[in-house]
């Protein structure tokens, strides 16, 4: 099964695509869709949407996993995050993909075994689970967080065949 994980952000949206049989996992690609704060928010959402649509077209995943909105201190940031999640969910719906949604605690708990793990701990475990070095994950927490979401989905769903 091929799973794309998305770590939503209005400035940097991380993505990671894995192939898995539910127990063994292989990294296919990961990276970040970056937007400019110089552009209007609607334009930034379009850039994220286009980037996700291109990613889905290129890698043909079977399912998508997205991190749920968490209680942010800043209401404006939470609303922007919700908009980006909406764009990701729209891209999945346009591609006919089922979507799994997981809280940050679920993602960290699945990948690290501790719901309050640090970003460094998450990246280290993602690298270990995928059998890749941390440089292969582009040194980006956005990409490693997206891969963690994909791994969480794999571990919590039935898994497919590699």
PDB file of C-alpha atoms in Angstrom:
ATOM      1  CA  UNK A   1       0.000   0.000   0.000  1.00  0.00           C
ATOM      2  CA  UNK A   2       1.172   3.487  -0.794  1.00  0.00           C
ATOM      3  CA  UNK A   3       0.359   6.172   1.791  1.00  0.00           C
ATOM      4  CA  UNK A   4       0.935   9.908   1.632  1.00  0.00           C
ATOM      5  CA  UNK A   5       1.215  11.738   4.943  1.00  0.00           C
ATOM      6  CA  UNK A   6       0.625  15.478   5.169  1.00  0.00           C
ATOM      7  CA  UNK A   7       1.851  17.881   7.868  1.00  0.00           C
ATOM      8  CA  UNK A   8      -0.221  20.995   7.196  1.00  0.00           C
ATOM      9  CA  UNK A   9       1.196  24.485   7.521  1.00  0.00           C
ATOM     10  CA  UNK A  10       0.453  27.759   5.753  1.00  0.00           C
ATOM     11  CA  UNK A  11       4.144  28.558   5.252  1.00  0.00           C
ATOM     12  CA  UNK A  12       5.501  25.018   4.933  1.00  0.00           C
ATOM     13  CA  UNK A  13       3.361  21.957   4.252  1.00  0.00           C
ATOM     14  CA  UNK A  14       5.346  18.772   4.693  1.00  0.00           C
ATOM     15  CA  UNK A  15       4.627  15.611   2.740  1.00  0.00           C
ATOM     16  CA  UNK A  16       5.927  12.075   2.786  1.00  0.00           C
ATOM     17  CA  UNK A  17       5.059   9.060   0.673  1.00  0.00           C
ATOM     18  CA  UNK A  18       5.751   5.556   1.932  1.00  0.00           C
ATOM     19  CA  UNK A  19       5.110   2.072   0.674  1.00  0.00           C
ATOM     20  CA  UNK A  20       4.151  -0.422   3.340  1.00  0.00           C
ATOM     21  CA  UNK A  21       2.735  -3.843   4.039  1.00  0.00           C
ATOM     22  CA  UNK A  22       1.776  -2.708   7.539  1.00  0.00           C
ATOM     23  CA  UNK A  23       4.980  -3.996   9.149  1.00  0.00           C
ATOM     24  CA  UNK A  24       7.772  -3.025   6.774  1.00  0.00           C
ATOM     25  CA  UNK A  25       7.949   0.503   5.415  1.00  0.00           C
ATOM     26  CA  UNK A  26       9.902   2.094   2.587  1.00  0.00           C
ATOM     27  CA  UNK A  27      10.405   5.807   1.897  1.00  0.00           C
ATOM     28  CA  UNK A  28       9.453   6.826  -1.624  1.00  0.00           C
ATOM     29  CA  UNK A  29       9.712  10.599  -1.351  1.00  0.00           C
ATOM     30  CA  UNK A  30       9.313  13.469   1.060  1.00  0.00           C
ATOM     31  CA  UNK A  31       9.662  17.200   1.062  1.00  0.00           C
ATOM     32  CA  UNK A  32       7.980  20.507   1.693  1.00  0.00           C
ATOM     33  CA  UNK A  33       5.633  22.744  -0.263  1.00  0.00           C
ATOM     34  CA  UNK A  34       6.746  26.262   0.631  1.00  0.00           C
ATOM     35  CA  UNK A  35       4.693  29.406   0.209  1.00  0.00           C
ATOM     36  CA  UNK A  36       5.671  33.041   0.421  1.00  0.00           C
ATOM     37  CA  UNK A  37       4.227  35.280   3.096  1.00  0.00           C
ATOM     38  CA  UNK A  38       4.428  38.062   0.490  1.00  0.00           C
ATOM     39  CA  UNK A  39       1.432  36.512  -1.292  1.00  0.00           C
ATOM     40  CA  UNK A  40      -2.217  36.747  -0.288  1.00  0.00           C
ATOM     41  CA  UNK A  41      -3.435  33.822   1.806  1.00  0.00           C
ATOM     42  CA  UNK A  42      -5.747  32.592  -0.966  1.00  0.00           C
ATOM     43  CA  UNK A  43      -2.785  32.428  -3.356  1.00  0.00           C
ATOM     44  CA  UNK A  44      -0.778  30.472  -0.770  1.00  0.00           C
ATOM     45  CA  UNK A  45      -3.641  27.968  -0.469  1.00  0.00           C
ATOM     46  CA  UNK A  46      -3.654  27.595  -4.270  1.00  0.00           C
ATOM     47  CA  UNK A  47       0.095  26.873  -4.264  1.00  0.00           C
ATOM     48  CA  UNK A  48      -0.380  24.213  -1.577  1.00  0.00           C
ATOM     49  CA  UNK A  49      -3.329  22.684  -3.434  1.00  0.00           C
ATOM     50  CA  UNK A  50      -1.433  22.582  -6.738  1.00  0.00           C
ATOM     51  CA  UNK A  51       1.594  21.043  -5.035  1.00  0.00           C
ATOM     52  CA  UNK A  52      -0.520  18.355  -3.382  1.00  0.00           C
ATOM     53  CA  UNK A  53      -2.395  17.582  -6.609  1.00  0.00           C
ATOM     54  CA  UNK A  54       0.921  17.188  -8.456  1.00  0.00           C
ATOM     55  CA  UNK A  55       2.258  14.949  -5.670  1.00  0.00           C
ATOM     56  CA  UNK A  56      -0.842  12.742  -5.747  1.00  0.00           C
ATOM     57  CA  UNK A  57      -0.749  12.507  -9.531  1.00  0.00           C
ATOM     58  CA  UNK A  58       2.951  11.628  -9.597  1.00  0.00           C
ATOM     59  CA  UNK A  59       2.948   9.016  -6.810  1.00  0.00           C
ATOM     60  CA  UNK A  60      -0.583   7.572  -7.037  1.00  0.00           C
ATOM     61  CA  UNK A  61      -1.048   6.794  -3.331  1.00  0.00           C
ATOM     62  CA  UNK A  62      -3.804   4.478  -2.133  1.00  0.00           C
ATOM     63  CA  UNK A  63      -4.598   6.540   0.973  1.00  0.00           C
ATOM     64  CA  UNK A  64      -3.815   9.858   2.623  1.00  0.00           C
ATOM     65  CA  UNK A  65      -3.195  10.627   6.291  1.00  0.00           C
ATOM     66  CA  UNK A  66      -3.422  14.108   7.802  1.00  0.00           C
ATOM     67  CA  UNK A  67      -2.682  15.390  11.263  1.00  0.00           C
ATOM     68  CA  UNK A  68      -5.751  16.825  12.980  1.00  0.00           C
ATOM     69  CA  UNK A  69      -6.060  20.409  14.167  1.00  0.00           C
ATOM     70  CA  UNK A  70      -4.722  20.794  17.681  1.00  0.00           C
ATOM     71  CA  UNK A  71      -5.614  23.445  20.219  1.00  0.00           C
ATOM     72  CA  UNK A  72      -3.284  26.271  19.284  1.00  0.00           C
ATOM     73  CA  UNK A  73      -2.535  29.205  21.545  1.00  0.00           C
ATOM     74  CA  UNK A  74      -3.004  31.597  18.630  1.00  0.00           C
ATOM     75  CA  UNK A  75      -6.525  31.489  17.146  1.00  0.00           C
ATOM     76  CA  UNK A  76      -5.381  32.995  13.852  1.00  0.00           C
ATOM     77  CA  UNK A  77      -2.760  30.242  13.431  1.00  0.00           C
ATOM     78  CA  UNK A  78      -5.345  27.556  14.203  1.00  0.00           C
ATOM     79  CA  UNK A  79      -7.721  28.992  11.601  1.00  0.00           C
ATOM     80  CA  UNK A  80      -4.987  29.133   8.963  1.00  0.00           C
ATOM     81  CA  UNK A  81      -4.039  25.545   9.766  1.00  0.00           C
ATOM     82  CA  UNK A  82      -7.691  24.530   9.383  1.00  0.00           C
ATOM     83  CA  UNK A  83      -7.784  26.172   5.938  1.00  0.00           C
ATOM     84  CA  UNK A  84      -4.679  24.275   4.831  1.00  0.00           C
ATOM     85  CA  UNK A  85      -6.168  21.016   6.138  1.00  0.00           C
ATOM     86  CA  UNK A  86      -9.278  21.794   4.076  1.00  0.00           C
ATOM     87  CA  UNK A  87      -7.127  22.179   0.969  1.00  0.00           C
ATOM     88  CA  UNK A  88      -5.421  18.827   1.699  1.00  0.00           C
ATOM     89  CA  UNK A  89      -8.772  17.116   2.239  1.00  0.00           C
ATOM     90  CA  UNK A  90     -10.064  18.645  -1.008  1.00  0.00           C
ATOM     91  CA  UNK A  91      -7.048  17.340  -2.940  1.00  0.00           C
ATOM     92  CA  UNK A  92      -7.646  13.867  -1.470  1.00  0.00           C
ATOM     93  CA  UNK A  93     -11.349  13.977  -2.373  1.00  0.00           C
ATOM     94  CA  UNK A  94     -10.534  15.094  -5.927  1.00  0.00           C
ATOM     95  CA  UNK A  95      -8.233  12.068  -6.224  1.00  0.00           C
ATOM     96  CA  UNK A  96     -10.747   9.701  -4.667  1.00  0.00           C
ATOM     97  CA  UNK A  97      -8.468   8.915  -1.718  1.00  0.00           C
ATOM     98  CA  UNK A  98      -9.682   7.780   1.682  1.00  0.00           C
ATOM     99  CA  UNK A  99      -8.225   9.930   4.458  1.00  0.00           C
ATOM    100  CA  UNK A 100      -7.157   9.019   7.975  1.00  0.00           C
ATOM    101  CA  UNK A 101      -6.957  11.848  10.506  1.00  0.00           C
ATOM    102  CA  UNK A 102      -4.806  11.578  13.630  1.00  0.00           C
ATOM    103  CA  UNK A 103      -4.063  13.823  16.578  1.00  0.00           C
ATOM    104  CA  UNK A 104      -0.454  14.829  17.251  1.00  0.00           C
ATOM    105  CA  UNK A 105      -0.545  12.594  20.360  1.00  0.00           C
ATOM    106  CA  UNK A 106      -1.666   9.599  18.265  1.00  0.00           C
ATOM    107  CA  UNK A 107       1.067  10.201  15.684  1.00  0.00           C
ATOM    108  CA  UNK A 108       3.846  10.537  18.255  1.00  0.00           C
ATOM    109  CA  UNK A 109       2.499   7.630  20.291  1.00  0.00           C
ATOM    110  CA  UNK A 110       2.407   5.348  17.238  1.00  0.00           C
ATOM    111  CA  UNK A 111       5.854   6.250  15.942  1.00  0.00           C
ATOM    112  CA  UNK A 112       7.845   6.966  19.108  1.00  0.00           C
ATOM    113  CA  UNK A 113       5.757   5.281  21.786  1.00  0.00           C
ATOM    114  CA  UNK A 114       5.390   8.551  23.692  1.00  0.00           C
ATOM    115  CA  UNK A 115       2.726  11.150  22.850  1.00  0.00           C
ATOM    116  CA  UNK A 116       4.848  14.097  23.961  1.00  0.00           C
ATOM    117  CA  UNK A 117       7.985  13.180  22.012  1.00  0.00           C
ATOM    118  CA  UNK A 118      10.170  15.966  20.621  1.00  0.00           C
ATOM    119  CA  UNK A 119      10.538  16.659  16.910  1.00  0.00           C
ATOM    120  CA  UNK A 120      14.093  15.271  17.081  1.00  0.00           C
ATOM    121  CA  UNK A 121      12.804  12.028  18.596  1.00  0.00           C
ATOM    122  CA  UNK A 122      10.122  11.757  15.917  1.00  0.00           C
ATOM    123  CA  UNK A 123      12.651  12.324  13.124  1.00  0.00           C
ATOM    124  CA  UNK A 124      15.025   9.757  14.606  1.00  0.00           C
ATOM    125  CA  UNK A 125      12.295   7.094  14.841  1.00  0.00           C
ATOM    126  CA  UNK A 126      10.966   7.890  11.363  1.00  0.00           C
ATOM    127  CA  UNK A 127      14.493   7.395   9.982  1.00  0.00           C
ATOM    128  CA  UNK A 128      14.832   4.135  11.888  1.00  0.00           C
ATOM    129  CA  UNK A 129      11.445   2.778  10.807  1.00  0.00           C
ATOM    130  CA  UNK A 130      12.125   3.650   7.171  1.00  0.00           C
ATOM    131  CA  UNK A 131      15.707   2.393   7.209  1.00  0.00           C
ATOM    132  CA  UNK A 132      16.976   5.723   5.914  1.00  0.00           C
ATOM    133  CA  UNK A 133      19.324   8.313   7.317  1.00  0.00           C
ATOM    134  CA  UNK A 134      18.047  11.642   8.563  1.00  0.00           C
ATOM    135  CA  UNK A 135      19.622  13.525   5.644  1.00  0.00           C
ATOM    136  CA  UNK A 136      17.357  11.556   3.288  1.00  0.00           C
ATOM    137  CA  UNK A 137      14.428  13.231   5.049  1.00  0.00           C
ATOM    138  CA  UNK A 138      15.778  16.591   3.856  1.00  0.00           C
ATOM    139  CA  UNK A 139      16.683  17.688   7.373  1.00  0.00           C
ATOM    140  CA  UNK A 140      13.149  19.058   7.637  1.00  0.00           C
ATOM    141  CA  UNK A 141      10.838  18.577  10.603  1.00  0.00           C
ATOM    142  CA  UNK A 142       7.905  19.236   8.260  1.00  0.00           C
ATOM    143  CA  UNK A 143       8.869  16.266   6.071  1.00  0.00           C
ATOM    144  CA  UNK A 144       9.650  13.971   9.018  1.00  0.00           C
ATOM    145  CA  UNK A 145       6.360  14.923  10.693  1.00  0.00           C
ATOM    146  CA  UNK A 146       4.492  14.105   7.461  1.00  0.00           C
ATOM    147  CA  UNK A 147       6.245  10.741   7.269  1.00  0.00           C
ATOM    148  CA  UNK A 148       5.302  10.116  10.914  1.00  0.00           C
ATOM    149  CA  UNK A 149       1.649  10.742   9.997  1.00  0.00           C
ATOM    150  CA  UNK A 150       1.907   8.238   7.134  1.00  0.00           C
ATOM    151  CA  UNK A 151       3.565   5.674   9.419  1.00  0.00           C
ATOM    152  CA  UNK A 152       0.902   6.213  12.076  1.00  0.00           C
ATOM    153  CA  UNK A 153      -1.790   5.553   9.475  1.00  0.00           C
ATOM    154  CA  UNK A 154      -0.036   2.385   8.361  1.00  0.00           C
ATOM    155  CA  UNK A 155       0.254   1.116  11.923  1.00  0.00           C
ATOM    156  CA  UNK A 156      -3.379   1.914  12.751  1.00  0.00           C
ATOM    157  CA  UNK A 157      -4.943   0.613   9.528  1.00  0.00           C
ATOM    158  CA  UNK A 158      -4.970  -2.858   8.021  1.00  0.00           C
ATOM    159  CA  UNK A 159      -1.956  -2.105   5.829  1.00  0.00           C
ATOM    160  CA  UNK A 160      -1.545  -3.164   2.245  1.00  0.00           C
ATOM    161  CA  UNK A 161       0.902  -5.168   0.196  1.00  0.00           C
ATOM    162  CA  UNK A 162       4.317  -3.838  -0.779  1.00  0.00           C
TER     163      UNK A 162
END
